[in-house]
Amino acid sequence: MSGRTLGTLTIGQAPRSDIAPILQQHMPGGVAIVDRGLLDGLSHDEIRSRYGAEGGKPVLLTRLLDGRSVQLSARKVRDGIQAKLSALEADGCAAILLLCTGQFHGLRCERAWLLEPDRIIPPAIAGLIQDRQLGVIVPLPSQMKTESGKWTLLPRMPIFAAASPYDDPLETLGSAGLSLKQRGAQALLLDCIGFTEDHRRALANEAGLPVILSNAVMARLVAELLAA
């Protein structure tokens, strides 16, 4: 690929110090990374006003620069993402990685490669898991229902548990993994970009199952796309 600039777009605030090490580990030499966030420059009051969660509607969880987490309306986030994608493309990014595993529809770029985890991870996992039982860990209990629709490609519906990468201790994550194993899970997926290698390692040690880290999957694919 001639372009050697990767744009990343988080639905929170950039840069994401928790995700950056994973991307940097896999990126080929010479690739520049431009980080942007949907909530960049916004105060807490502005975030609540523009993107605050709506009662009873799908929500997404993300991280702010000060380390705090915030719940956002999935609908409002979708409406704000497109302008940020266009700005990254205007800055010359050859590929843009969306740092969120939530479901979005109708996003587009004119020239840049747009990598949406929601479009890539479910079919890849379906081919990998086949007829085995997948356990999926999402950040919020409400997402066990709202995020289930993206797994229709799997022959067997996943089973779900919730643990936040931002607010819960590793013990909570381990307990979630063990509960999924006891319910028949044969592999686990961390379905949030905010989970890190520390989470993956702790969960694998606790549950004794293969654990798939969403952001590592995406980082490896982006690295292949941008390889010289």
Coordinates of N, CA and C in Angstrom, one line a residue:
M1 N 0.9 -1.2 0.0 CA 0.0 0.0 0.0 C 0.9 1.2 0.0
S2 N 0.6 2.2 -0.9 CA 1.4 3.4 -1.0 C 1.3 4.3 0.2
G3 N 0.1 4.5 0.8 CA -0.1 5.3 1.9 C 0.4 4.6 3.2
R4 N 1.1 5.3 4.1 CA 1.6 4.7 5.3 C 1.2 5.4 6.5
T5 N 0.0 5.9 6.5 CA -0.6 6.6 7.6 C -1.9 5.9 8.1
L6 N -1.9 5.5 9.3 CA -3.1 4.9 9.9 C -3.8 5.9 10.8
G7 N -5.1 6.0 10.5 CA -5.9 6.8 11.4 C -6.7 5.9 12.4
T8 N -6.7 6.3 13.7 CA -7.6 5.5 14.6 C -8.6 6.5 15.2
L9 N -9.8 5.9 15.3 CA -10.9 6.7 15.8 C -11.6 6.0 17.0
T10 N -11.4 6.6 18.2 CA -12.1 6.0 19.3 C -13.4 6.8 19.6
I11 N -14.4 6.1 20.1 CA -15.6 6.9 20.5 C -15.5 7.6 21.8
G12 N -14.3 7.5 22.4 CA -14.0 8.3 23.6 C -13.1 9.4 23.2
Q13 N -12.0 9.6 24.0 CA -11.0 10.7 23.8 C -9.7 10.1 23.5
A14 N -9.0 10.7 22.5 CA -7.7 10.2 22.1 C -6.6 11.1 22.7
P15 N -5.4 10.5 22.9 CA -5.0 9.1 22.5 C -5.5 8.1 23.6
R16 N -5.6 6.8 23.1 CA -6.0 5.8 24.0 C -4.7 5.1 24.5
S17 N -4.2 5.4 25.7 CA -3.0 4.9 26.2 C -3.1 3.4 26.5
D18 N -4.3 2.9 26.7 CA -4.5 1.5 26.9 C -4.4 0.6 25.7
I19 N -4.8 1.2 24.5 CA -4.8 0.5 23.3 C -3.5 0.7 22.4
A20 N -2.9 1.8 22.6 CA -1.7 2.2 21.8 C -0.6 1.1 21.8
P21 N -0.3 0.5 23.0 CA 0.8 -0.5 22.9 C 0.5 -1.7 22.1
I22 N -0.8 -2.1 22.0 CA -1.1 -3.2 21.1 C -1.0 -2.9 19.7
L23 N -1.4 -1.7 19.3 CA -1.2 -1.3 17.9 C 0.3 -1.1 17.5
Q24 N 1.0 -0.5 18.4 CA 2.4 -0.3 18.1 C 3.2 -1.6 18.1
Q25 N 2.8 -2.6 18.8 CA 3.4 -3.9 18.8 C 3.3 -4.5 17.4
H26 N 2.2 -4.3 16.7 CA 2.0 -5.0 15.5 C 2.3 -4.2 14.2
M27 N 2.3 -2.9 14.4 CA 2.5 -2.0 13.2 C 3.9 -2.2 12.5
P28 N 3.9 -2.3 11.2 CA 5.2 -2.4 10.5 C 5.9 -1.1 10.7
G29 N 7.3 -1.1 10.5 CA 8.0 0.1 10.6 C 7.6 1.1 9.5
G30 N 7.7 2.4 9.9 CA 7.4 3.5 8.9 C 6.0 3.9 8.9
V31 N 5.1 3.2 9.6 CA 3.7 3.6 9.6 C 3.4 4.7 10.6
A32 N 2.9 5.8 10.2 CA 2.5 6.9 11.1 C 1.1 6.7 11.6
I33 N 0.8 7.0 12.8 CA -0.5 6.8 13.4 C -1.1 8.1 13.9
V34 N -2.3 8.4 13.4 CA -3.0 9.7 13.8 C -4.2 9.3 14.6
D35 N -4.2 9.7 15.8 CA -5.3 9.3 16.8 C -6.3 10.4 16.9
R36 N -7.6 10.1 16.8 CA -8.7 11.0 17.0 C -9.8 10.4 17.9
G37 N -10.5 11.2 18.5 CA -11.6 10.7 19.4 C -12.9 11.5 19.2
L38 N -14.0 10.8 19.2 CA -15.3 11.5 19.0 C -15.5 12.6 20.1
L39 N -15.0 12.3 21.3 CA -15.2 13.2 22.4 C -14.1 14.2 22.7
D40 N -13.1 14.3 21.8 CA -12.0 15.2 22.0 C -12.4 16.6 22.2
G41 N -11.8 17.2 23.3 CA -12.1 18.6 23.5 C -13.4 18.9 24.2
L42 N -14.2 17.9 24.5 CA -15.5 18.1 25.1 C -15.4 18.0 26.6
S43 N -16.2 18.9 27.3 CA -16.3 18.8 28.7 C -17.3 17.6 29.1
H44 N -17.3 17.3 30.4 CA -18.3 16.2 30.8 C -19.7 16.6 30.5
D45 N -20.0 17.9 30.7 CA -21.4 18.4 30.5 C -21.7 18.3 29.0
E46 N -20.7 18.7 28.1 CA -20.9 18.6 26.7 C -21.1 17.2 26.2
I47 N -20.3 16.3 26.8 CA -20.5 14.9 26.4 C -21.9 14.4 26.8
R48 N -22.4 14.7 28.0 CA -23.7 14.3 28.4 C -24.8 14.9 27.5
S49 N -24.6 16.1 27.1 CA -25.6 16.8 26.3 C -25.6 16.3 24.9
R50 N -24.5 16.0 24.3 CA -24.4 15.6 22.9 C -24.6 14.1 22.7
Y51 N -24.0 13.3 23.6 CA -23.9 11.8 23.4 C -24.4 11.0 24.5
G52 N -25.0 11.6 25.5 CA -25.4 10.9 26.7 C -26.3 9.7 26.4
A53 N -26.2 8.7 27.3 CA -27.0 7.5 27.1 C -28.5 7.8 27.2
E54 N -29.3 7.1 26.5 CA -30.8 7.3 26.5 C -31.4 6.1 27.2
G55 N -32.3 6.4 28.1 CA -32.9 5.3 28.9 C -33.6 4.2 28.0
G56 N -33.2 3.0 28.2 CA -33.8 1.9 27.5 C -33.3 1.7 26.1
K57 N -32.3 2.5 25.6 CA -31.8 2.4 24.3 C -30.4 1.8 24.3
P58 N -29.9 1.2 23.2 CA -28.5 0.7 23.2 C -27.5 1.7 23.6
V59 N -26.5 1.2 24.4 CA -25.4 2.1 24.9 C -24.1 1.5 24.6
L60 N -23.1 2.4 24.6 CA -21.7 2.0 24.4 C -20.9 2.5 25.5
L61 N -19.8 1.8 25.9 CA -19.0 2.3 27.0 C -17.6 2.6 26.5
T62 N -17.1 3.8 26.9 CA -15.8 4.2 26.4 C -15.0 4.9 27.6
R63 N -13.8 5.3 27.2 CA -12.8 5.8 28.2 C -12.4 7.2 27.9
L64 N -12.3 8.1 28.9 CA -11.9 9.5 28.7 C -10.4 9.6 29.1
L65 N -9.8 10.7 28.7 CA -8.4 10.9 29.0 C -8.1 10.8 30.5
D66 N -9.0 11.2 31.3 CA -8.8 11.2 32.8 C -8.9 9.8 33.3
G67 N -9.2 8.8 32.5 CA -9.3 7.4 32.9 C -10.7 7.0 33.3
R68 N -11.6 8.0 33.4 CA -13.0 7.6 33.8 C -13.7 7.0 32.6
S69 N -14.7 6.2 32.8 CA -15.5 5.6 31.8 C -16.8 6.4 31.7
V70 N -17.4 6.3 30.5 CA -18.7 7.0 30.3 C -19.6 6.2 29.3
Q71 N -20.9 6.2 29.6 CA -21.8 5.5 28.8 C -22.4 6.5 27.8
L72 N -22.5 6.0 26.5 CA -22.9 6.9 25.5 C -24.1 6.2 24.7
S73 N -24.9 7.1 24.1 CA -26.0 6.6 23.3 C -25.4 6.0 22.0
A74 N -25.7 4.8 21.6 CA -25.1 4.2 20.4 C -25.7 5.0 19.2
R75 N -26.9 5.4 19.2 CA -27.5 6.1 18.1 C -26.8 7.5 17.9
K76 N -26.5 8.2 19.0 CA -25.9 9.5 18.9 C -24.4 9.4 18.4
V77 N -23.8 8.3 18.9 CA -22.4 8.1 18.5 C -22.3 7.8 17.0
R78 N -23.2 7.0 16.5 CA -23.2 6.8 15.1 C -23.3 8.1 14.3
D79 N -24.1 9.0 14.7 CA -24.3 10.2 14.0 C -23.1 11.1 14.0
G80 N -22.3 11.0 15.1 CA -21.1 11.8 15.2 C -19.8 11.2 14.5
I81 N -19.8 9.9 14.3 CA -18.6 9.3 13.8 C -18.2 9.7 12.4
Q82 N -19.2 9.8 11.5 CA -19.0 10.0 10.1 C -18.1 11.3 9.9
A83 N -18.4 12.4 10.5 CA -17.6 13.6 10.4 C -16.2 13.4 10.8
K84 N -15.9 12.6 11.8 CA -14.6 12.4 12.3 C -13.8 11.5 11.2
L85 N -14.5 10.5 10.6 CA -13.9 9.7 9.6 C -13.5 10.6 8.4
S86 N -14.4 11.5 8.0 CA -14.1 12.3 6.9 C -12.9 13.2 7.2
A87 N -12.8 13.7 8.4 CA -11.6 14.5 8.8 C -10.3 13.7 8.7
L88 N -10.3 12.5 9.2 CA -9.1 11.7 9.1 C -8.7 11.4 7.7
E89 N -9.7 11.1 6.9 CA -9.4 10.9 5.5 C -8.8 12.2 4.8
A90 N -9.3 13.3 5.2 CA -8.8 14.6 4.7 C -7.4 14.8 5.1
D91 N -7.0 14.2 6.3 CA -5.7 14.4 6.8 C -4.7 13.4 6.1
G92 N -5.2 12.6 5.2 CA -4.3 11.8 4.4 C -4.1 10.3 4.9
C93 N -5.0 9.9 5.8 CA -4.9 8.5 6.3 C -5.3 7.5 5.2
A94 N -4.4 6.5 5.0 CA -4.7 5.5 4.0 C -5.7 4.5 4.5
A95 N -5.7 4.3 5.8 CA -6.6 3.3 6.5 C -7.0 3.9 7.8
I96 N -8.3 3.6 8.1 CA -8.8 4.2 9.4 C -9.4 3.0 10.2
L97 N -9.0 2.8 11.4 CA -9.4 1.8 12.3 C -10.4 2.4 13.3
L98 N -11.6 1.9 13.3 CA -12.6 2.3 14.3 C -12.3 1.5 15.6
L99 N -12.0 2.2 16.7 CA -11.7 1.6 17.9 C -13.0 1.4 18.8
C100 N -13.9 0.6 18.2 CA -15.1 0.2 18.9 C -15.7 -1.0 18.3
T101 N -16.1 -2.0 19.0 CA -16.7 -3.2 18.5 C -18.2 -3.1 18.4
G102 N -18.8 -1.9 18.6 CA -20.2 -1.8 18.5 C -20.7 -1.8 17.1
Q103 N -22.0 -2.0 16.9 CA -22.6 -2.1 15.6 C -22.9 -0.7 15.1
F104 N -22.4 -0.4 13.9 CA -22.7 0.8 13.2 C -23.1 0.5 11.7
H105 N -24.0 1.3 11.2 CA -24.4 1.1 9.8 C -24.3 2.3 9.0
G106 N -23.8 2.1 7.7 CA -23.8 3.2 6.8 C -22.5 4.1 6.8
L107 N -21.5 3.7 7.6 CA -20.3 4.5 7.7 C -19.5 4.3 6.4
R108 N -18.8 5.3 5.9 CA -18.1 5.2 4.6 C -16.9 6.1 4.6
C109 N -16.0 5.8 3.8 CA -14.9 6.6 3.4 C -14.8 6.7 1.9
E110 N -14.3 7.8 1.3 CA -14.2 7.9 -0.1 C -13.0 7.1 -0.7
R111 N -11.9 7.2 0.0 CA -10.7 6.6 -0.5 C -10.0 5.6 0.5
A112 N -10.0 6.0 1.7 CA -9.3 5.3 2.8 C -10.0 3.9 3.0
W113 N -9.2 3.0 3.4 CA -9.7 1.7 3.9 C -10.3 1.9 5.3
L114 N -11.6 1.6 5.4 CA -12.3 1.7 6.7 C -12.4 0.3 7.3
L115 N -11.8 0.2 8.5 CA -11.9 -1.1 9.2 C -12.8 -1.0 10.4
E116 N -13.9 -1.7 10.3 CA -14.9 -1.7 11.4 C -14.9 -3.1 12.1
P117 N -14.5 -3.1 13.3 CA -14.5 -4.4 14.0 C -15.8 -5.2 13.9
D118 N -16.9 -4.5 13.9 CA -18.2 -5.2 13.9 C -18.4 -5.9 12.5
R119 N -17.8 -5.5 11.5 CA -17.9 -6.1 10.2 C -16.9 -7.2 10.0
I120 N -15.8 -7.2 10.7 CA -14.7 -8.1 10.5 C -14.7 -9.2 11.5
I121 N -14.9 -8.9 12.8 CA -14.7 -9.9 13.8 C -15.8 -11.0 13.8
P122 N -17.0 -10.7 13.8 CA -18.1 -11.8 13.8 C -17.9 -12.8 12.7
P123 N -17.7 -12.5 11.4 CA -17.5 -13.5 10.4 C -16.2 -14.3 10.6
A124 N -15.1 -13.6 11.1 CA -13.9 -14.3 11.3 C -14.0 -15.3 12.5
I125 N -14.7 -14.9 13.5 CA -14.9 -15.8 14.6 C -15.8 -16.9 14.3
A126 N -16.8 -16.7 13.4 CA -17.7 -17.8 13.0 C -16.9 -18.8 12.2
G127 N -16.0 -18.4 11.4 CA -15.2 -19.4 10.7 C -14.2 -20.1 11.6
L128 N -13.8 -19.5 12.6 CA -12.8 -20.1 13.6 C -13.5 -21.0 14.6
I129 N -14.7 -20.6 15.1 CA -15.4 -21.4 16.1 C -16.1 -22.5 15.5
Q130 N -16.7 -22.3 14.4 CA -17.6 -23.3 13.7 C -18.7 -23.7 14.7
D131 N -18.9 -25.0 15.0 CA -20.0 -25.4 15.8 C -19.7 -25.5 17.3
R132 N -18.5 -24.9 17.7 CA -18.2 -24.9 19.1 C -19.0 -23.8 19.8
Q133 N -19.1 -23.9 21.1 CA -19.8 -22.9 21.9 C -18.9 -21.7 22.3
L134 N -19.2 -20.5 21.8 CA -18.5 -19.3 22.1 C -19.1 -18.6 23.3
G135 N -18.2 -18.1 24.2 CA -18.6 -17.3 25.3 C -18.1 -15.8 25.0
V136 N -19.0 -14.9 25.1 CA -18.7 -13.5 24.8 C -18.8 -12.6 26.1
I137 N -17.8 -11.9 26.3 CA -17.8 -10.9 27.5 C -17.9 -9.5 27.0
V138 N -19.0 -8.8 27.3 CA -19.2 -7.5 27.0 C -19.1 -6.6 28.2
P139 N -18.9 -5.3 28.0 CA -18.6 -4.4 29.2 C -19.9 -4.2 30.1
L140 N -21.1 -4.2 29.5 CA -22.3 -3.8 30.3 C -23.3 -4.9 30.2
P141 N -24.0 -5.2 31.3 CA -25.1 -6.2 31.2 C -26.1 -6.0 30.1
S142 N -26.5 -4.7 29.9 CA -27.5 -4.4 28.9 C -27.0 -4.9 27.5
Q143 N -25.7 -4.9 27.2 CA -25.2 -5.3 25.9 C -25.3 -6.8 25.7
M144 N -25.6 -7.6 26.7 CA -25.8 -9.0 26.4 C -27.0 -9.2 25.5
K145 N -27.9 -8.3 25.5 CA -29.0 -8.3 24.6 C -28.8 -7.5 23.4
T146 N -28.4 -6.3 23.5 CA -28.3 -5.4 22.4 C -27.2 -5.7 21.4
E147 N -26.2 -6.4 21.8 CA -25.1 -6.8 20.9 C -25.2 -8.2 20.4
S148 N -26.3 -8.9 20.8 CA -26.4 -10.3 20.3 C -26.7 -10.5 18.9
G149 N -27.3 -9.5 18.2 CA -27.7 -9.6 16.8 C -26.5 -9.7 15.9
K150 N -25.3 -9.3 16.2 CA -24.2 -9.4 15.3 C -23.6 -10.8 15.2
W151 N -24.1 -11.7 16.0 CA -23.5 -13.1 16.0 C -24.4 -14.1 15.3
T152 N -25.3 -13.6 14.4 CA -26.2 -14.6 13.7 C -25.5 -15.5 12.7
L153 N -24.2 -15.2 12.4 CA -23.5 -16.1 11.5 C -23.0 -17.4 12.2
L154 N -23.0 -17.4 13.5 CA -22.5 -18.5 14.3 C -23.6 -19.6 14.3
P155 N -23.3 -20.9 14.1 CA -24.2 -21.9 14.1 C -24.9 -22.0 15.5
R156 N -24.2 -21.7 16.5 CA -24.7 -21.8 17.9 C -24.7 -20.4 18.5
M157 N -25.8 -19.9 19.0 CA -25.8 -18.6 19.6 C -24.8 -18.5 20.8
P158 N -24.0 -17.4 20.8 CA -23.0 -17.3 21.9 C -23.8 -17.2 23.3
I159 N -23.1 -17.5 24.3 CA -23.5 -17.2 25.7 C -22.7 -16.0 26.2
F160 N -23.4 -15.2 27.0 CA -22.8 -13.9 27.4 C -22.6 -13.7 28.9
A161 N -21.6 -12.9 29.2 CA -21.4 -12.4 30.5 C -20.9 -11.0 30.4
A162 N -20.9 -10.2 31.5 CA -20.5 -8.8 31.5 C -19.4 -8.6 32.5
A163 N -18.4 -7.8 32.0 CA -17.3 -7.3 32.9 C -16.7 -6.1 32.2
S164 N -16.5 -5.0 32.9 CA -16.0 -3.8 32.3 C -14.5 -3.7 32.3
P165 N -13.9 -3.4 31.1 CA -12.4 -3.3 31.1 C -11.9 -2.0 31.9
Y166 N -12.9 -1.1 32.1 CA -12.5 0.2 32.7 C -12.8 0.2 34.2
D167 N -13.9 -0.4 34.7 CA -14.4 -0.2 36.0 C -14.3 -1.4 36.9
D168 N -14.2 -2.6 36.4 CA -14.2 -3.8 37.2 C -12.8 -4.4 37.4
P169 N -12.5 -5.0 38.5 CA -11.2 -5.6 38.8 C -11.1 -6.9 37.9
L170 N -9.8 -7.4 37.8 CA -9.6 -8.6 37.1 C -10.4 -9.8 37.7
E171 N -10.6 -9.7 39.0 CA -11.4 -10.8 39.6 C -12.8 -10.9 39.0
T172 N -13.4 -9.8 38.7 CA -14.7 -9.8 38.1 C -14.7 -10.4 36.7
L173 N -13.7 -10.1 36.0 CA -13.5 -10.6 34.6 C -13.3 -12.1 34.7
G174 N -12.5 -12.6 35.7 CA -12.2 -14.0 35.9 C -13.5 -14.7 36.2
S175 N -14.3 -14.2 37.1 CA -15.6 -14.8 37.5 C -16.5 -14.9 36.3
A176 N -16.5 -13.9 35.4 CA -17.4 -13.9 34.2 C -16.9 -15.0 33.3
G177 N -15.6 -15.2 33.2 CA -15.1 -16.3 32.3 C -15.4 -17.6 32.9
L178 N -15.3 -17.8 34.2 CA -15.6 -19.1 34.8 C -17.0 -19.4 34.6
S179 N -17.9 -18.4 34.8 CA -19.3 -18.7 34.6 C -19.7 -19.2 33.2
L180 N -19.0 -18.6 32.2 CA -19.2 -19.0 30.8 C -18.7 -20.4 30.6
K181 N -17.6 -20.7 31.2 CA -17.0 -22.1 31.1 C -18.0 -23.1 31.7
Q182 N -18.5 -22.8 32.8 CA -19.4 -23.7 33.5 C -20.7 -23.9 32.7
R183 N -21.1 -22.9 31.9 CA -22.3 -23.0 31.0 C -22.0 -23.6 29.7
G184 N -20.7 -24.0 29.5 CA -20.4 -24.8 28.3 C -19.5 -24.1 27.3
A185 N -19.0 -22.9 27.6 CA -18.2 -22.2 26.6 C -16.9 -22.9 26.4
Q186 N -16.5 -23.0 25.1 CA -15.2 -23.7 24.7 C -14.1 -22.7 24.3
A187 N -14.5 -21.4 24.1 CA -13.6 -20.3 23.8 C -14.3 -19.0 24.2
L188 N -13.5 -18.0 24.5 CA -14.0 -16.7 25.0 C -13.5 -15.6 24.1
L189 N -14.4 -14.7 23.9 CA -14.1 -13.4 23.1 C -14.3 -12.2 24.0
L190 N -13.3 -11.4 24.1 CA -13.4 -10.1 24.8 C -14.0 -9.1 23.8
D191 N -15.3 -8.8 23.9 CA -16.0 -8.0 22.9 C -16.0 -6.5 23.2
C192 N -14.8 -5.9 23.4 CA -14.7 -4.5 23.6 C -13.2 -4.2 23.3
I193 N -13.0 -3.1 22.6 CA -11.7 -2.7 22.2 C -10.9 -2.3 23.4
G194 N -11.5 -1.9 24.6 CA -10.8 -1.5 25.8 C -10.2 -2.6 26.5
F195 N -10.5 -3.9 26.3 CA -9.8 -5.0 26.9 C -8.3 -5.1 26.4
T196 N -7.4 -5.4 27.3 CA -6.0 -5.4 26.9 C -5.4 -6.8 27.1
E197 N -4.1 -6.9 26.7 CA -3.4 -8.1 26.9 C -3.4 -8.6 28.3
D198 N -3.3 -7.7 29.3 CA -3.4 -8.1 30.7 C -4.8 -8.8 31.0
H199 N -5.8 -8.2 30.4 CA -7.1 -8.9 30.6 C -7.2 -10.3 30.0
R200 N -6.6 -10.3 28.8 CA -6.7 -11.6 28.0 C -5.9 -12.7 28.8
R201 N -4.7 -12.3 29.3 CA -3.8 -13.3 30.0 C -4.5 -13.7 31.3
A202 N -5.0 -12.8 32.1 CA -5.7 -13.1 33.3 C -6.9 -14.0 33.1
L203 N -7.6 -13.7 32.1 CA -8.8 -14.5 31.8 C -8.5 -15.9 31.4
A204 N -7.5 -16.0 30.5 CA -7.0 -17.4 30.0 C -6.5 -18.2 31.2
N205 N -5.8 -17.6 32.1 CA -5.2 -18.3 33.3 C -6.4 -18.8 34.2
E206 N -7.4 -17.9 34.4 CA -8.5 -18.3 35.3 C -9.4 -19.3 34.7
A207 N -9.8 -19.1 33.4 CA -10.8 -20.0 32.8 C -10.2 -21.2 32.2
G208 N -8.9 -21.2 31.8 CA -8.3 -22.3 31.1 C -8.9 -22.6 29.7
L209 N -9.3 -21.5 29.1 CA -9.9 -21.6 27.7 C -9.1 -20.6 26.8
P210 N -9.2 -20.9 25.5 CA -8.6 -19.9 24.5 C -9.4 -18.6 24.7
V211 N -8.7 -17.5 24.7 CA -9.3 -16.1 24.8 C -8.9 -15.3 23.6
I212 N -9.9 -14.7 22.9 CA -9.6 -13.9 21.7 C -9.8 -12.4 22.1
L213 N -8.7 -11.6 21.8 CA -8.7 -10.2 22.2 C -9.0 -9.4 20.9
S214 N -10.1 -8.7 20.9 CA -10.6 -8.0 19.7 C -9.6 -7.1 19.2
N215 N -9.0 -6.2 20.0 CA -8.1 -5.2 19.4 C -6.9 -5.8 18.9
A216 N -6.4 -7.0 19.4 CA -5.2 -7.6 18.8 C -5.6 -8.2 17.4
V217 N -6.8 -8.8 17.3 CA -7.2 -9.2 16.0 C -7.2 -8.1 15.0
M218 N -7.7 -7.0 15.3 CA -7.8 -5.8 14.4 C -6.4 -5.3 14.1
A219 N -5.5 -5.2 15.1 CA -4.2 -4.7 14.9 C -3.4 -5.6 13.9
R220 N -3.6 -6.9 14.0 CA -2.8 -7.8 13.1 C -3.3 -7.6 11.7
L221 N -4.6 -7.4 11.5 CA -5.2 -7.2 10.2 C -4.7 -5.9 9.6
V222 N -4.8 -4.8 10.4 CA -4.3 -3.5 9.9 C -2.8 -3.6 9.5
A223 N -2.0 -4.3 10.3 CA -0.6 -4.4 10.0 C -0.4 -5.0 8.7
E224 N -1.2 -6.1 8.4 CA -1.0 -6.7 7.1 C -1.4 -5.8 5.9
L225 N -2.4 -5.0 6.2 CA -2.9 -4.1 5.1 C -1.9 -3.0 4.8
L226 N -1.2 -2.6 5.9 CA -0.2 -1.4 5.7 C 1.2 -1.9 5.5
A227 N 1.4 -3.2 5.5 CA 2.8 -3.7 5.3 C 3.4 -3.2 3.9
A228 N 4.6 -2.9 3.9 CA 5.3 -2.3 2.7 C 5.3 -3.4 1.6

